[in-house]
PDB file of C-alpha atoms in Angstrom:
ATOM      1  CA  MET A   1      33.173 108.865  92.534  1.00 48.00           C
ATOM      2  CA  GLN A   2      31.185 106.910  90.320  1.00 52.00           C
ATOM      3  CA  VAL A   3      33.137 108.884  88.030  1.00 45.00           C
ATOM      4  CA  LEU A   4      36.187 108.560  87.765  1.00 41.00           C
ATOM      5  CA  SER A   5      35.584 105.133  88.747  1.00 46.00           C
ATOM      6  CA  PHE A   6      33.859 104.311  86.063  1.00 40.00           C
ATOM      7  CA  VAL A   7      37.086 106.452  83.815  1.00 40.00           C
ATOM      8  CA  PHE A   8      39.292 104.279  85.777  1.00 41.00           C
ATOM      9  CA  ALA A   9      37.129 100.985  84.648  1.00 43.00           C
ATOM     10  CA  LEU A  10      37.521 103.076  81.283  1.00 41.00           C
ATOM     11  CA  CYS A  11      41.338 103.023  80.915  1.00 40.00           C
ATOM     12  CA  LEU A  12      42.075  99.608  82.700  1.00 38.00           C
ATOM     13  CA  ALA A  13      40.069  98.166  79.466  1.00 41.00           C
ATOM     14  CA  VAL A  14      41.725 100.169  76.546  1.00 42.00           C
ATOM     15  CA  LEU A  15      44.974  98.824  78.187  1.00 39.00           C
ATOM     16  CA  ARG A  16      43.826  95.082  77.836  1.00 44.00           C
ATOM     17  CA  ALA A  17      42.619  95.489  75.308  1.00 44.00           C
ATOM     18  CA  HIS A  18      45.843  97.188  73.770  1.00 46.00           C
ATOM     19  CA  GLY A  19      48.213  94.296  75.114  1.00 48.00           C
ATOM     20  CA  GLN A  20      45.826  91.801  73.306  1.00 59.00           C
ATOM     21  CA  ASN A  21      46.181  93.774  70.357  1.00 77.00           C
ATOM     22  CA  GLN A  22      50.094  93.285  70.968  1.00 81.00           C
ATOM     23  CA  VAL A  23      49.990  90.366  71.188  1.00 84.00           C
ATOM     24  CA  VAL A  24      48.238  89.166  67.794  1.00 85.00           C
ATOM     25  CA  CYS A  25      50.671  92.486  66.457  1.00 87.00           C
ATOM     26  CA  ASP A  26      53.902  90.794  67.752  1.00 88.00           C
ATOM     27  CA  GLU A  27      52.066  87.096  66.314  1.00 90.00           C
ATOM     28  CA  ILE A  28      50.956  89.194  62.664  1.00 88.00           C
ATOM     29  CA  GLN A  29      54.809  90.619  62.367  1.00 87.00           C
ATOM     30  CA  THR A  30      56.560  87.170  63.427  1.00 90.00           C
ATOM     31  CA  ALA A  31      54.036  85.504  60.870  1.00 90.00           C
ATOM     32  CA  ALA A  32      55.085  88.861  58.272  1.00 89.00           C
ATOM     33  CA  VAL A  33      58.645  87.748  58.851  1.00 90.00           C
ATOM     34  CA  ILE A  34      58.171  83.646  58.180  1.00 92.00           C
ATOM     35  CA  GLU A  35      56.326  84.259  55.155  1.00 92.00           C
ATOM     36  CA  THR A  36      58.439  87.053  53.569  1.00 92.00           C
ATOM     37  CA  ASN A  37      61.254  84.336  54.267  1.00 94.00           C
ATOM     38  CA  THR A  38      58.710  82.145  52.921  1.00 94.00           C
ATOM     39  CA  VAL A  39      58.994  84.130  49.477  1.00 94.00           C
ATOM     40  CA  ASN A  40      62.022  85.214  48.559  1.00 94.00           C
ATOM     41  CA  ALA A  41      62.847  81.543  49.459  1.00 95.00           C
ATOM     42  CA  PHE A  42      60.493  80.240  46.258  1.00 94.00           C
ATOM     43  CA  LEU A  43      61.615  83.203  44.416  1.00 93.00           C
ATOM     44  CA  ALA A  44      65.059  82.424  44.177  1.00 93.00           C
ATOM     45  CA  SER A  45      63.749  79.073  43.437  1.00 91.00           C
ATOM     46  CA  ALA A  46      61.101  79.065  41.299  1.00 89.00           C
ATOM     47  CA  PRO A  47      61.741  78.792  37.080  1.00 86.00           C
ATOM     48  CA  ALA A  48      62.908  81.768  35.792  1.00 81.00           C
ATOM     49  CA  ASN A  49      61.948  80.967  32.498  1.00 76.00           C
ATOM     50  CA  ILE A  50      57.968  81.015  32.422  1.00 76.00           C
ATOM     51  CA  ILE A  51      56.520  83.117  30.540  1.00 73.00           C
ATOM     52  CA  GLY A  52      54.326  81.447  27.257  1.00 66.00           C
ATOM     53  CA  SER A  53      55.850  77.883  29.493  1.00 69.00           C
ATOM     54  CA  GLU A  54      53.823  75.172  30.225  1.00 75.00           C
ATOM     55  CA  VAL A  55      56.700  72.431  31.665  1.00 83.00           C
ATOM     56  CA  PRO A  56      55.014  70.896  34.453  1.00 86.00           C
ATOM     57  CA  ALA A  57      57.501  72.678  36.924  1.00 86.00           C
ATOM     58  CA  VAL A  58      56.576  76.539  35.853  1.00 87.00           C
ATOM     59  CA  ILE A  59      52.484  75.336  36.394  1.00 88.00           C
ATOM     60  CA  ASP A  60      53.361  74.455  39.811  1.00 92.00           C
ATOM     61  CA  ALA A  61      55.380  77.391  40.252  1.00 92.00           C
ATOM     62  CA  CYS A  62      52.742  79.345  39.612  1.00 91.00           C
ATOM     63  CA  ASN A  63      50.587  77.187  41.372  1.00 94.00           C
ATOM     64  CA  GLU A  64      52.699  77.664  44.581  1.00 95.00           C
ATOM     65  CA  ALA A  65      52.893  81.793  44.114  1.00 94.00           C
ATOM     66  CA  LYS A  66      48.906  81.413  43.779  1.00 95.00           C
ATOM     67  CA  GLY A  67      48.930  80.292  47.009  1.00 96.00           C
ATOM     68  CA  LEU A  68      52.060  82.280  48.838  1.00 95.00           C
ATOM     69  CA  ALA A  69      49.711  85.867  47.355  1.00 94.00           C
ATOM     70  CA  ALA A  70      46.838  84.141  49.005  1.00 94.00           C
ATOM     71  CA  GLN A  71      48.993  83.600  51.714  1.00 93.00           C
ATOM     72  CA  LEU A  72      50.476  87.362  52.292  1.00 91.00           C
ATOM     73  CA  THR A  73      46.901  89.060  51.393  1.00 91.00           C
ATOM     74  CA  THR A  74      45.561  87.083  55.064  1.00 92.00           C
ATOM     75  CA  LEU A  75      47.966  88.217  56.621  1.00 89.00           C
ATOM     76  CA  GLU A  76      47.634  91.871  55.506  1.00 87.00           C
ATOM     77  CA  GLN A  77      43.641  91.568  56.010  1.00 90.00           C
ATOM     78  CA  LYS A  78      44.666  90.688  59.914  1.00 89.00           C
ATOM     79  CA  ALA A  79      47.747  92.949  60.144  1.00 88.00           C
ATOM     80  CA  ILE A  80      44.925  95.685  58.786  1.00 87.00           C
ATOM     81  CA  ALA A  81      41.795  94.585  61.278  1.00 89.00           C
ATOM     82  CA  ALA A  82      44.035  93.778  63.957  1.00 87.00           C
ATOM     83  CA  GLY A  83      44.930  97.091  63.971  1.00 87.00           C
ATOM     84  CA  CYS A  84      47.829  96.653  63.653  1.00 86.00           C
ATOM     85  CA  GLY A  85      49.055  98.561  60.633  1.00 80.00           C
ATOM     86  CA  ASN A  86      49.775  97.200  56.990  1.00 74.00           C
ATOM     87  CA  PRO A  87      52.541  94.805  56.447  1.00 68.00           C
ATOM     88  CA  VAL A  88      52.486  95.901  52.551  1.00 63.00           C
ATOM     89  CA  TYR A  89      53.605  99.492  53.662  1.00 64.00           C
ATOM     90  CA  ASP A  90      55.160  99.295  57.471  1.00 73.00           C
ATOM     91  CA  ASN A  91      57.576  97.000  56.099  1.00 80.00           C
ATOM     92  CA  LEU A  92      59.988  97.196  53.578  1.00 84.00           C
ATOM     93  CA  ASP A  93      61.186  93.527  53.056  1.00 87.00           C
ATOM     94  CA  PHE A  94      57.042  92.282  53.048  1.00 86.00           C
ATOM     95  CA  TYR A  95      56.501  94.697  50.683  1.00 86.00           C
ATOM     96  CA  LEU A  96      59.934  94.076  48.697  1.00 90.00           C
ATOM     97  CA  ALA A  97      59.027  89.929  48.337  1.00 91.00           C
ATOM     98  CA  ALA A  98      54.885  91.076  47.716  1.00 89.00           C
ATOM     99  CA  PHE A  99      56.324  92.706  45.610  1.00 91.00           C
ATOM    100  CA  GLY A 100      58.264  90.380  43.836  1.00 92.00           C
ATOM    101  CA  LEU A 101      55.598  87.832  43.867  1.00 92.00           C
ATOM    102  CA  GLN A 102      53.209  89.982  41.971  1.00 92.00           C
ATOM    103  CA  ASN A 103      55.879  90.977  39.325  1.00 91.00           C
ATOM    104  CA  TYR A 104      56.542  86.669  38.394  1.00 90.00           C
ATOM    105  CA  LEU A 105      52.818  86.286  38.503  1.00 91.00           C
ATOM    106  CA  MET A 106      51.882  88.632  36.074  1.00 89.00           C
ATOM    107  CA  PHE A 107      53.819  86.229  33.326  1.00 85.00           C
ATOM    108  CA  CYS A 108      51.783  83.244  35.721  1.00 85.00           C
ATOM    109  CA  TYR A 109      48.925  81.677  33.082  1.00 74.00           C
TER     110      TYR A 109
END
């Protein structure tokens, strides 16, 4: 009887943990959509001719891109730590936004 009680308690604990993680994963997924939209909007409006440029607008755009990249990295780490998978590989839109941002950053100082 004690074994059954232990198994039941263990199952209940696992279900509660899964439910809590699901809430966290849902929040991370929502944040990933928001960040994806933010990055895509940035890439659509950022200066295109940035190679070798030291124009203040380009410097500002590069700094903004670096900040966005840090946010994406933090979000990716949170998702992995919470057991939600990796949004970079599990979400094509997120992956493409991160890839586009990385390509943009290659030309920044």
